[in-house]
CSV table of C-alpha atoms in Angstrom, one decimal:
chain,number,residue,atom,x,y,z
N,24,UNK,CA,6.6,7.7,-14.1
N,25,UNK,CA,4.8,6.3,-17.1
N,26,UNK,CA,4.6,9.9,-18.6
N,27,UNK,CA,6.9,12.8,-18.6
N,28,UNK,CA,6.1,15.3,-15.8
N,29,UNK,CA,5.0,18.0,-18.3
N,30,UNK,CA,2.3,15.7,-19.7
N,31,UNK,CA,0.4,15.4,-16.5
N,32,UNK,CA,-2.9,17.2,-16.1
N,33,UNK,CA,-3.0,20.2,-13.8
N,34,UNK,CA,-6.8,20.4,-13.3
N,35,UNK,CA,-9.7,17.9,-13.1
N,36,UNK,CA,-11.4,19.5,-16.1
N,37,UNK,CA,-8.2,19.1,-18.2
N,38,UNK,CA,-8.0,15.5,-17.0
N,39,UNK,CA,-11.6,14.7,-18.0
N,40,UNK,CA,-11.0,16.3,-21.4
N,41,UNK,CA,-7.9,14.1,-21.8
N,42,UNK,CA,-10.0,11.0,-21.2
N,43,UNK,CA,-12.5,12.0,-23.9
N,44,UNK,CA,-9.7,12.8,-26.4
N,45,UNK,CA,-7.9,9.5,-25.7
N,46,UNK,CA,-11.0,7.5,-26.1
N,47,UNK,CA,-11.8,9.2,-29.4
N,48,UNK,CA,-8.3,9.2,-30.9
N,49,UNK,CA,-6.3,6.4,-29.2
N,50,UNK,CA,-7.5,3.0,-30.3
N,51,UNK,CA,-5.3,1.2,-27.8
N,52,UNK,CA,-6.9,3.1,-24.9
N,53,UNK,CA,-10.4,2.6,-26.3
N,54,UNK,CA,-9.8,-1.1,-26.7
N,55,UNK,CA,-8.3,-1.4,-23.2
N,56,UNK,CA,-11.2,0.3,-21.5
N,57,UNK,CA,-13.9,-1.4,-23.5
N,58,UNK,CA,-12.3,-4.8,-22.8
N,59,UNK,CA,-12.1,-3.9,-19.1
N,60,UNK,CA,-15.8,-3.0,-18.7
N,61,UNK,CA,-16.9,-5.8,-21.0
N,62,UNK,CA,-15.0,-8.3,-18.8
N,63,UNK,CA,-16.1,-6.7,-15.5
N,64,UNK,CA,-17.7,-9.1,-13.0
N,65,UNK,CA,-20.8,-8.1,-11.1
N,66,UNK,CA,-19.9,-6.0,-8.0
N,67,UNK,CA,-20.0,-8.4,-5.0
N,68,UNK,CA,-21.5,-5.7,-2.8
N,69,UNK,CA,-25.2,-5.0,-2.6
N,70,UNK,CA,-26.6,-1.8,-4.2
N,71,UNK,CA,-26.8,0.8,-1.5
N,72,UNK,CA,-23.5,-0.1,0.0
N,73,UNK,CA,-21.3,3.0,0.0
N,74,UNK,CA,-18.6,1.1,-1.9
N,75,UNK,CA,-20.9,-0.4,-4.5
N,76,UNK,CA,-20.0,0.3,-8.1
N,77,UNK,CA,-21.1,-1.7,-11.2
N,78,UNK,CA,-18.5,-1.4,-14.0
N,79,UNK,CA,-20.2,-3.8,-16.4
N,80,UNK,CA,-20.3,-2.4,-19.9
N,81,UNK,CA,-20.1,1.2,-18.7
N,82,UNK,CA,-19.5,3.8,-21.4
N,83,UNK,CA,-16.6,6.2,-21.3
N,84,UNK,CA,-18.9,8.9,-19.8
N,85,UNK,CA,-19.2,6.8,-16.7
N,86,UNK,CA,-15.4,6.7,-16.3
N,87,UNK,CA,-15.2,10.5,-16.7
N,88,UNK,CA,-17.9,11.1,-14.1
N,89,UNK,CA,-16.4,8.6,-11.8
N,90,UNK,CA,-13.0,10.4,-11.7
N,91,UNK,CA,-14.7,13.8,-11.5
N,92,UNK,CA,-16.7,12.6,-8.5
N,93,UNK,CA,-13.7,11.0,-6.9
N,94,UNK,CA,-11.7,14.2,-7.2
N,95,UNK,CA,-14.5,16.4,-5.7
N,96,UNK,CA,-15.2,13.8,-2.9
N,97,UNK,CA,-11.6,14.1,-1.8
N,98,UNK,CA,-11.9,17.8,-1.8
N,99,UNK,CA,-15.2,18.1,0.0
N,100,UNK,CA,-16.2,14.9,1.7
N,101,UNK,CA,-13.4,12.3,2.3
N,102,UNK,CA,-12.5,11.4,5.9
N,103,UNK,CA,-11.3,8.6,8.1
N,104,UNK,CA,-14.7,7.0,8.1
N,105,UNK,CA,-14.8,6.7,4.3
N,106,UNK,CA,-11.2,6.9,3.3
N,107,UNK,CA,-11.3,3.6,1.3
N,108,UNK,CA,-14.7,4.2,-0.4
N,109,UNK,CA,-13.6,5.4,-3.8
N,110,UNK,CA,-10.5,3.1,-3.8
N,111,UNK,CA,-12.8,0.1,-3.3
N,112,UNK,CA,-15.4,1.4,-5.8
N,113,UNK,CA,-12.6,1.6,-8.4
N,114,UNK,CA,-11.2,-1.8,-7.6
N,115,UNK,CA,-14.3,-3.5,-9.0
N,116,UNK,CA,-13.2,-2.7,-12.5
N,117,UNK,CA,-10.4,-5.2,-12.2
N,118,UNK,CA,-12.0,-7.6,-9.6
N,119,UNK,CA,-11.3,-11.1,-10.9
N,120,UNK,CA,-11.0,-9.5,-14.4
N,121,UNK,CA,-7.8,-10.0,-16.4
N,122,UNK,CA,-8.8,-7.3,-18.9
N,123,UNK,CA,-9.5,-4.9,-16.0
N,124,UNK,CA,-6.0,-5.8,-14.5
N,125,UNK,CA,-4.5,-5.0,-17.9
N,126,UNK,CA,-6.3,-1.6,-18.0
N,127,UNK,CA,-5.2,-0.5,-14.5
N,128,UNK,CA,-1.8,-2.1,-14.2
N,129,UNK,CA,-0.6,-3.4,-17.5
N,130,UNK,CA,1.7,-1.4,-19.8
N,131,UNK,CA,-0.3,1.0,-22.0
N,132,UNK,CA,-2.4,4.1,-21.9
N,133,UNK,CA,-4.8,2.8,-19.2
N,134,UNK,CA,-2.0,2.7,-16.6
N,135,UNK,CA,-0.7,6.0,-18.0
N,136,UNK,CA,-4.1,7.7,-17.4
N,137,UNK,CA,-4.3,6.4,-13.9
N,138,UNK,CA,-0.8,7.7,-13.2
N,139,UNK,CA,-2.0,11.1,-14.4
N,140,UNK,CA,-5.0,11.0,-12.0
N,141,UNK,CA,-2.7,9.9,-9.2
N,142,UNK,CA,-0.4,12.8,-9.9
N,143,UNK,CA,-3.5,15.1,-9.9
N,144,UNK,CA,-4.5,13.7,-6.5
N,145,UNK,CA,-1.0,14.4,-5.2
N,146,UNK,CA,-1.3,18.0,-6.3
N,147,UNK,CA,-4.7,18.2,-4.6
N,148,UNK,CA,-3.3,16.8,-1.3
N,149,UNK,CA,-0.4,19.2,-1.5
N,150,UNK,CA,-2.7,22.2,-2.0
N,151,UNK,CA,-3.6,24.7,0.8
N,152,UNK,CA,-7.3,23.8,0.2
N,153,UNK,CA,-6.6,20.3,1.5
N,154,UNK,CA,-6.4,21.7,5.0
N,155,UNK,CA,-10.2,21.2,5.1
N,156,UNK,CA,-9.6,17.5,4.8
N,157,UNK,CA,-7.1,17.7,7.7
N,158,UNK,CA,-9.8,19.2,9.9
N,159,UNK,CA,-12.2,16.3,9.1
N,160,UNK,CA,-9.6,13.7,9.8
N,161,UNK,CA,-8.4,15.3,13.1
N,162,UNK,CA,-12.0,15.5,14.2
N,163,UNK,CA,-12.8,11.9,13.3
N,164,UNK,CA,-9.6,10.5,14.8
N,165,UNK,CA,-10.5,12.2,18.1
N,166,UNK,CA,-8.3,13.6,20.8
N,167,UNK,CA,-7.3,10.2,22.2
N,168,UNK,CA,-5.6,9.0,19.0
N,169,UNK,CA,-4.3,12.4,18.0
N,170,UNK,CA,-2.6,12.7,21.4
N,171,UNK,CA,0.1,10.4,20.0
N,172,UNK,CA,1.2,13.1,17.5
N,173,UNK,CA,3.0,16.4,17.6
N,174,UNK,CA,0.5,19.2,17.1
N,175,UNK,CA,1.2,21.3,14.1
N,176,UNK,CA,-0.5,23.7,11.8
N,177,UNK,CA,-0.1,21.3,8.9
N,178,UNK,CA,0.0,23.3,5.6
N,179,UNK,CA,-1.7,20.6,3.6
N,180,UNK,CA,-3.1,17.0,3.8
N,181,UNK,CA,0.1,15.3,2.8
N,182,UNK,CA,2.0,17.0,5.6
N,183,UNK,CA,-0.7,15.8,8.0
N,184,UNK,CA,-0.6,12.3,6.6
N,185,UNK,CA,3.1,11.9,7.5
N,186,UNK,CA,2.6,13.6,10.9
N,187,UNK,CA,5.2,12.8,13.5
N,188,UNK,CA,4.9,11.1,16.8
N,189,UNK,CA,5.6,12.7,20.1
N,190,UNK,CA,8.8,11.7,21.8
N,191,UNK,CA,8.5,8.4,23.6
N,192,UNK,CA,5.2,7.2,22.1
N,193,UNK,CA,6.8,4.2,20.3
N,194,UNK,CA,9.6,3.0,22.5
N,195,UNK,CA,11.8,0.4,20.7
N,196,UNK,CA,11.7,-2.9,22.5
N,197,UNK,CA,15.0,-4.6,23.5
N,198,UNK,CA,17.0,-2.0,21.6
N,199,UNK,CA,20.4,-3.7,22.5
N,200,UNK,CA,19.2,-7.3,21.9
N,201,UNK,CA,19.9,-8.2,18.3
N,202,UNK,CA,17.7,-11.3,18.5
N,203,UNK,CA,14.5,-9.1,19.0
N,204,UNK,CA,12.7,-8.0,15.8
N,205,UNK,CA,10.4,-5.1,16.1
N,206,UNK,CA,7.4,-3.9,14.0
N,207,UNK,CA,8.5,-1.5,11.3
N,208,UNK,CA,5.3,0.5,11.5
N,209,UNK,CA,1.9,0.8,13.1
N,210,UNK,CA,0.4,-2.1,11.3
N,211,UNK,CA,-1.6,-5.3,11.1
N,212,UNK,CA,0.9,-8.2,11.0
N,213,UNK,CA,0.4,-11.5,9.2
N,214,UNK,CA,2.9,-14.4,8.6
N,215,UNK,CA,2.4,-15.0,4.9
N,216,UNK,CA,5.0,-17.5,3.8
N,217,UNK,CA,7.1,-20.0,5.7
N,218,UNK,CA,9.3,-21.5,3.0
N,219,UNK,CA,10.3,-19.0,0.3
N,220,UNK,CA,11.4,-20.4,-3.0
N,221,UNK,CA,12.9,-18.9,-6.2
N,222,UNK,CA,9.7,-19.7,-8.1
N,223,UNK,CA,6.3,-18.3,-7.8
N,224,UNK,CA,3.9,-21.1,-6.7
N,225,UNK,CA,4.2,-21.5,-3.0
N,226,UNK,CA,1.3,-23.5,-1.5
N,227,UNK,CA,1.9,-22.3,2.1
N,228,UNK,CA,-1.1,-20.3,3.4
N,229,UNK,CA,-2.1,-19.8,-0.2
N,230,UNK,CA,0.5,-17.0,-0.6
N,231,UNK,CA,2.6,-16.5,-3.8
N,232,UNK,CA,5.9,-14.7,-3.9
N,233,UNK,CA,8.9,-14.6,-6.2
N,234,UNK,CA,11.7,-13.2,-4.0
N,235,UNK,CA,13.9,-12.3,-6.9
N,236,UNK,CA,11.2,-10.2,-8.6
N,237,UNK,CA,10.1,-8.7,-5.3
N,238,UNK,CA,13.7,-7.5,-4.7
N,239,UNK,CA,14.1,-6.6,-8.4
N,240,UNK,CA,17.0,-8.9,-9.0
N,241,UNK,CA,19.0,-7.9,-5.9
N,242,UNK,CA,22.2,-9.9,-5.4
N,243,UNK,CA,20.9,-10.7,-1.9
N,244,UNK,CA,17.6,-12.3,-3.0
N,245,UNK,CA,19.1,-15.8,-2.8
N,246,UNK,CA,19.8,-15.3,0.9
N,247,UNK,CA,16.1,-15.6,1.7
N,248,UNK,CA,15.3,-18.8,-0.2
N,249,UNK,CA,13.8,-21.3,2.3
N,250,UNK,CA,13.2,-18.4,4.7
N,251,UNK,CA,10.0,-16.6,5.8
N,252,UNK,CA,8.1,-13.5,5.0
N,253,UNK,CA,5.9,-11.3,7.2
N,254,UNK,CA,3.4,-8.7,5.9
N,255,UNK,CA,3.0,-5.5,7.9
N,256,UNK,CA,-0.1,-3.6,6.5
N,257,UNK,CA,-0.6,0.0,7.4
N,258,UNK,CA,-4.2,1.1,7.8
N,259,UNK,CA,-5.2,4.5,6.3
N,260,UNK,CA,-5.4,6.3,9.6
N,261,UNK,CA,-2.1,5.0,11.0
N,262,UNK,CA,1.2,6.6,11.6
N,263,UNK,CA,2.8,6.5,8.1
N,264,UNK,CA,6.5,6.4,8.7
N,265,UNK,CA,8.3,3.1,8.6
N,266,UNK,CA,11.4,2.1,10.7
N,267,UNK,CA,14.1,-0.6,10.7
N,268,UNK,CA,13.0,-3.9,12.3
N,269,UNK,CA,16.6,-4.8,13.3
N,270,UNK,CA,20.0,-3.1,13.9
N,271,UNK,CA,23.0,-3.4,11.6
N,272,UNK,CA,24.0,-1.8,8.4
N,273,UNK,CA,22.1,-1.1,5.2
N,274,UNK,CA,24.1,-2.7,2.4
N,275,UNK,CA,21.6,-2.1,-0.4
N,276,UNK,CA,18.7,0.2,-0.8
N,277,UNK,CA,16.3,1.4,-3.6
N,278,UNK,CA,13.0,3.3,-3.5
N,279,UNK,CA,12.3,3.6,-7.2
N,280,UNK,CA,10.9,0.2,-8.3
N,281,UNK,CA,7.7,-0.5,-10.1
N,282,UNK,CA,5.0,1.9,-11.3
N,283,UNK,CA,1.5,0.5,-10.9
N,284,UNK,CA,-0.8,2.4,-8.6
N,285,UNK,CA,-3.9,0.1,-8.8
N,286,UNK,CA,-4.4,-3.5,-9.6
N,287,UNK,CA,-5.3,-5.5,-6.5
N,288,UNK,CA,-7.0,-8.5,-8.2
N,289,UNK,CA,-9.3,-9.3,-5.2
N,290,UNK,CA,-9.6,-6.3,-3.0
N,291,UNK,CA,-12.1,-7.8,-0.5
N,292,UNK,CA,-9.7,-10.8,0.0
N,293,UNK,CA,-7.0,-8.4,1.1
N,294,UNK,CA,-9.3,-6.7,3.6
N,295,UNK,CA,-10.7,-10.1,4.6
N,296,UNK,CA,-13.2,-8.9,7.2
N,297,UNK,CA,-10.5,-7.3,9.4
N,298,UNK,CA,-8.0,-10.1,9.1
N,299,UNK,CA,-6.0,-7.9,6.7
N,300,UNK,CA,-3.7,-9.7,4.3
N,301,UNK,CA,-4.1,-13.3,5.6
N,302,UNK,CA,-3.7,-15.8,2.8
N,303,UNK,CA,-3.5,-13.1,0.1
N,304,UNK,CA,-1.7,-13.7,-3.2
N,305,UNK,CA,1.2,-11.3,-2.7
N,306,UNK,CA,2.5,-11.6,-6.3
N,307,UNK,CA,0.2,-8.7,-7.1
N,308,UNK,CA,2.6,-6.4,-5.3
N,309,UNK,CA,5.5,-7.2,-7.5
N,310,UNK,CA,4.2,-4.6,-10.0
N,311,UNK,CA,3.4,-1.9,-7.5
N,312,UNK,CA,5.6,1.1,-6.6
N,313,UNK,CA,8.0,-0.1,-4.0
N,314,UNK,CA,11.5,0.0,-2.6
N,315,UNK,CA,13.7,-2.2,-0.5
N,316,UNK,CA,16.4,-2.2,2.1
N,317,UNK,CA,18.8,-5.1,2.8
N,318,UNK,CA,20.1,-4.9,6.3
N,319,UNK,CA,23.1,-6.9,7.4
N,320,UNK,CA,22.6,-7.8,11.1
N,321,UNK,CA,24.3,-9.7,13.8
N,322,UNK,CA,23.1,-13.1,15.0
N,323,UNK,CA,23.8,-14.4,18.5
N,324,UNK,CA,23.7,-17.8,20.1
N,325,UNK,CA,21.8,-19.0,23.2
N,326,UNK,CA,24.6,-17.7,25.4
N,327,UNK,CA,24.4,-14.2,23.8
N,328,UNK,CA,27.7,-14.7,21.9
N,329,UNK,CA,28.2,-14.0,18.2
N,330,UNK,CA,26.7,-16.5,15.8
N,331,UNK,CA,27.7,-14.9,12.5
N,332,UNK,CA,26.0,-12.3,10.4
N,333,UNK,CA,22.9,-12.5,8.2
N,334,UNK,CA,20.4,-10.4,6.4
N,335,UNK,CA,16.9,-9.1,6.8
N,336,UNK,CA,15.1,-7.4,3.8
N,337,UNK,CA,12.5,-4.7,4.3
N,338,UNK,CA,10.2,-3.9,1.4
N,339,UNK,CA,7.9,-0.9,1.6
N,340,UNK,CA,5.1,-1.1,-1.0
N,341,UNK,CA,2.9,1.8,-2.0
N,342,UNK,CA,-0.5,0.7,-3.0
N,343,UNK,CA,-3.7,2.4,-4.2
N,344,UNK,CA,-3.9,6.1,-4.6
N,345,UNK,CA,-0.9,8.5,-4.3
N,346,UNK,CA,1.1,5.6,-2.9
N,347,UNK,CA,4.5,7.2,-2.7
N,348,UNK,CA,7.5,5.4,-1.2
N,349,UNK,CA,9.9,8.1,0.2
N,350,UNK,CA,13.3,7.2,1.7
N,351,UNK,CA,15.3,9.6,3.8
N,352,UNK,CA,18.4,10.9,2.2
N,353,UNK,CA,20.6,8.7,4.3
N,354,UNK,CA,19.4,5.6,2.3
N,355,UNK,CA,19.9,7.2,-1.1
N,356,UNK,CA,23.6,7.9,-0.8
N,357,UNK,CA,26.7,5.8,-0.4
N,358,UNK,CA,26.2,2.5,1.2
N,359,UNK,CA,26.7,0.7,3.6
N,360,UNK,CA,25.4,2.9,6.4
N,361,UNK,CA,24.8,1.8,10.0
N,362,UNK,CA,21.3,1.7,11.4
N,363,UNK,CA,19.8,1.3,14.9
N,364,UNK,CA,16.8,-0.8,15.5
N,365,UNK,CA,13.7,1.3,15.1
N,366,UNK,CA,15.5,4.0,13.1
N,367,UNK,CA,13.2,5.9,10.8
N,368,UNK,CA,13.6,5.0,7.1
N,369,UNK,CA,10.9,6.8,5.1
N,370,UNK,CA,7.2,7.4,4.7
N,371,UNK,CA,4.2,6.8,2.6
N,372,UNK,CA,2.0,9.6,1.5
N,373,UNK,CA,-1.8,9.2,1.1
N,374,UNK,CA,-2.8,5.7,-0.1
N,375,UNK,CA,-2.6,2.1,0.9
N,376,UNK,CA,0.8,0.7,2.0
N,377,UNK,CA,2.6,-2.2,3.6
N,378,UNK,CA,6.0,-3.4,4.5
N,379,UNK,CA,7.1,-7.0,3.7
N,380,UNK,CA,9.9,-8.3,5.9
N,381,UNK,CA,12.0,-11.3,4.6
N,382,UNK,CA,14.1,-13.5,6.8
N,383,UNK,CA,16.7,-16.2,6.2
N,384,UNK,CA,15.9,-19.8,6.6
N,385,UNK,CA,15.2,-20.8,10.2
N,386,UNK,CA,15.7,-17.4,11.6
N,387,UNK,CA,12.1,-16.2,12.1
N,388,UNK,CA,9.8,-19.2,12.6
N,389,UNK,CA,6.8,-17.3,14.0
N,390,UNK,CA,5.5,-14.0,15.3
N,391,UNK,CA,6.1,-14.3,19.1
N,392,UNK,CA,5.0,-12.0,21.9
N,393,UNK,CA,5.8,-11.7,25.6
N,394,UNK,CA,3.1,-11.5,28.3
N,395,UNK,CA,1.8,-8.0,28.8
N,396,UNK,CA,2.7,-6.7,25.3
N,397,UNK,CA,0.0,-5.1,23.1
N,398,UNK,CA,-1.6,-7.5,20.7
N,399,UNK,CA,-4.4,-5.2,19.5
N,400,UNK,CA,-7.1,-2.8,20.5
N,401,UNK,CA,-10.7,-3.1,21.7
N,402,UNK,CA,-12.4,-1.0,19.0
N,403,UNK,CA,-15.7,0.9,19.1
N,404,UNK,CA,-18.1,-1.3,17.1
N,405,UNK,CA,-19.3,1.7,15.2
N,406,UNK,CA,-15.7,2.6,14.2
N,407,UNK,CA,-14.5,-0.9,13.3
N,408,UNK,CA,-16.1,-0.9,9.7
N,409,UNK,CA,-14.2,2.3,8.9
N,410,UNK,CA,-10.8,0.9,9.9
N,411,UNK,CA,-11.3,-2.7,8.8
N,412,UNK,CA,-13.9,-2.8,6.0
N,413,UNK,CA,-15.9,-5.9,5.5
N,414,UNK,CA,-15.2,-8.6,3.0
N,415,UNK,CA,-18.2,-9.8,1.0
N,416,UNK,CA,-16.7,-13.3,1.0
N,417,UNK,CA,-16.4,-15.9,3.8
N,418,UNK,CA,-14.4,-18.6,1.9
N,419,UNK,CA,-11.2,-17.1,0.5
N,420,UNK,CA,-8.6,-19.8,1.2
N,421,UNK,CA,-8.4,-21.0,-2.4
N,422,UNK,CA,-5.1,-22.9,-3.1
N,423,UNK,CA,-3.0,-21.7,-6.0
N,424,UNK,CA,-3.6,-23.6,-9.2
N,425,UNK,CA,-1.5,-26.6,-10.0
N,426,UNK,CA,0.3,-25.5,-13.2
N,427,UNK,CA,3.2,-27.9,-12.9
N,428,UNK,CA,5.6,-25.5,-11.3
C-alpha cells in the first residue's frame, strides 16, 4: 500500500477534509492535480451521457464533490446496469493525458489519495449496509443468471461479489488431456500478442507487452519469449474466481505486485464497443495491482506420448476500484505444489479485472473451439450496453510509434 494502514481515512467526510488539507498544504499534490486538470482532454462523450464528465480546468472543489458523489452513489444507487459509470467518469481525467496519468498512477500524493479512497470503498463494500447493493444486483442479474450460484445470505457486497458457483455449473473440459487449455474465468477472450519479445514495442495487433516487467523479473520470463499471450477479461457482473488453465505444478507464485488502482490511458479503447481488450496497449497493466503463477505442465506428442515439460504463466490483474488480487493459501506457502486443470486459485473483489495467459513459442497458436461449444450469448439488446459499454471511437487500431526499438 502507498500509505500505512493507520493513515487511511475511515469516513467519506474525513477523506474529503484530507483532500482540502492536502491541496492547501502539499505543493506536490496541488501541482499534480492542477497539471492533470489543465492537461485534461475534452470528454469524448456527449453531455447527457451517464458517463460524461468534463475534467478540464476543474477546481479542487470539483474533485471533492466527485468523490463524495461516487461514495454515496455506491451506497444508494449503484447496480449491474451502471456498475462502470463512475469508473468511466473518473477515467476522463487521465484520458490521453500524461499529467492525468501521473496524478492517478504515478508515484506521489495523487496515487496515495486514490489508494485511500479505494480503501474507503473496500470498507464500504465490507459493511453490513452494503447488503442493499446486493439486493439491487441480484434483482438486476435476474433468476436465470443467479441460478448458477449457491444461494446465501451474503453479509456484505464483497462476499456477494465473490459468490460461489453451484456444483457442476462449470465442468472442466478434457480434464485428463494435457493438450487442452481451458478458460481461467468467466471472461471475454482476445488473442493479444503472437510473438512476445523482451522489449516493449511489439507491432502485432497493436499490443505492447514487456514480459519481464509483467512477471516482475521472474526467472521464468525468458521461457515466454517468442510465445503468445491471451487476455481473459472479466466483466463486472461475472463470476469472480479464477482457476488454472492447465494441470501441472505451480513452481512460482506471487500476489503482491504493483500498486496502481487507476490509470487506463484510453478507457473506451479497452471497452471497444463490446470487443473488449482487442488491440489494447497492455503495457498499462504493468503498473496495476497483480500477481502471477508459473505452472510447469506436461506436453504430449501426436500419439499422446510425453513430449517434455514446459511452462504456462497466469497473471491476474486487478484494475479500477477495489481491485484486489487474492490467492488461496495453497499458493502462498512452500512451492512447488501440484494443481489440477480448472483448480481454483483466487478471486478479485469489486472492480475491473483480467487474467493474462502466457505460452511458450509455438505452443498456443490460436484460440480453437470444437463444434457445439459455447462461443457467446445472445444478449437482450436493452442489457447489452450495461455489460459491454460503448466506445465513442470507431478507429482505434493505431500502430505503436516507431521509436527505434
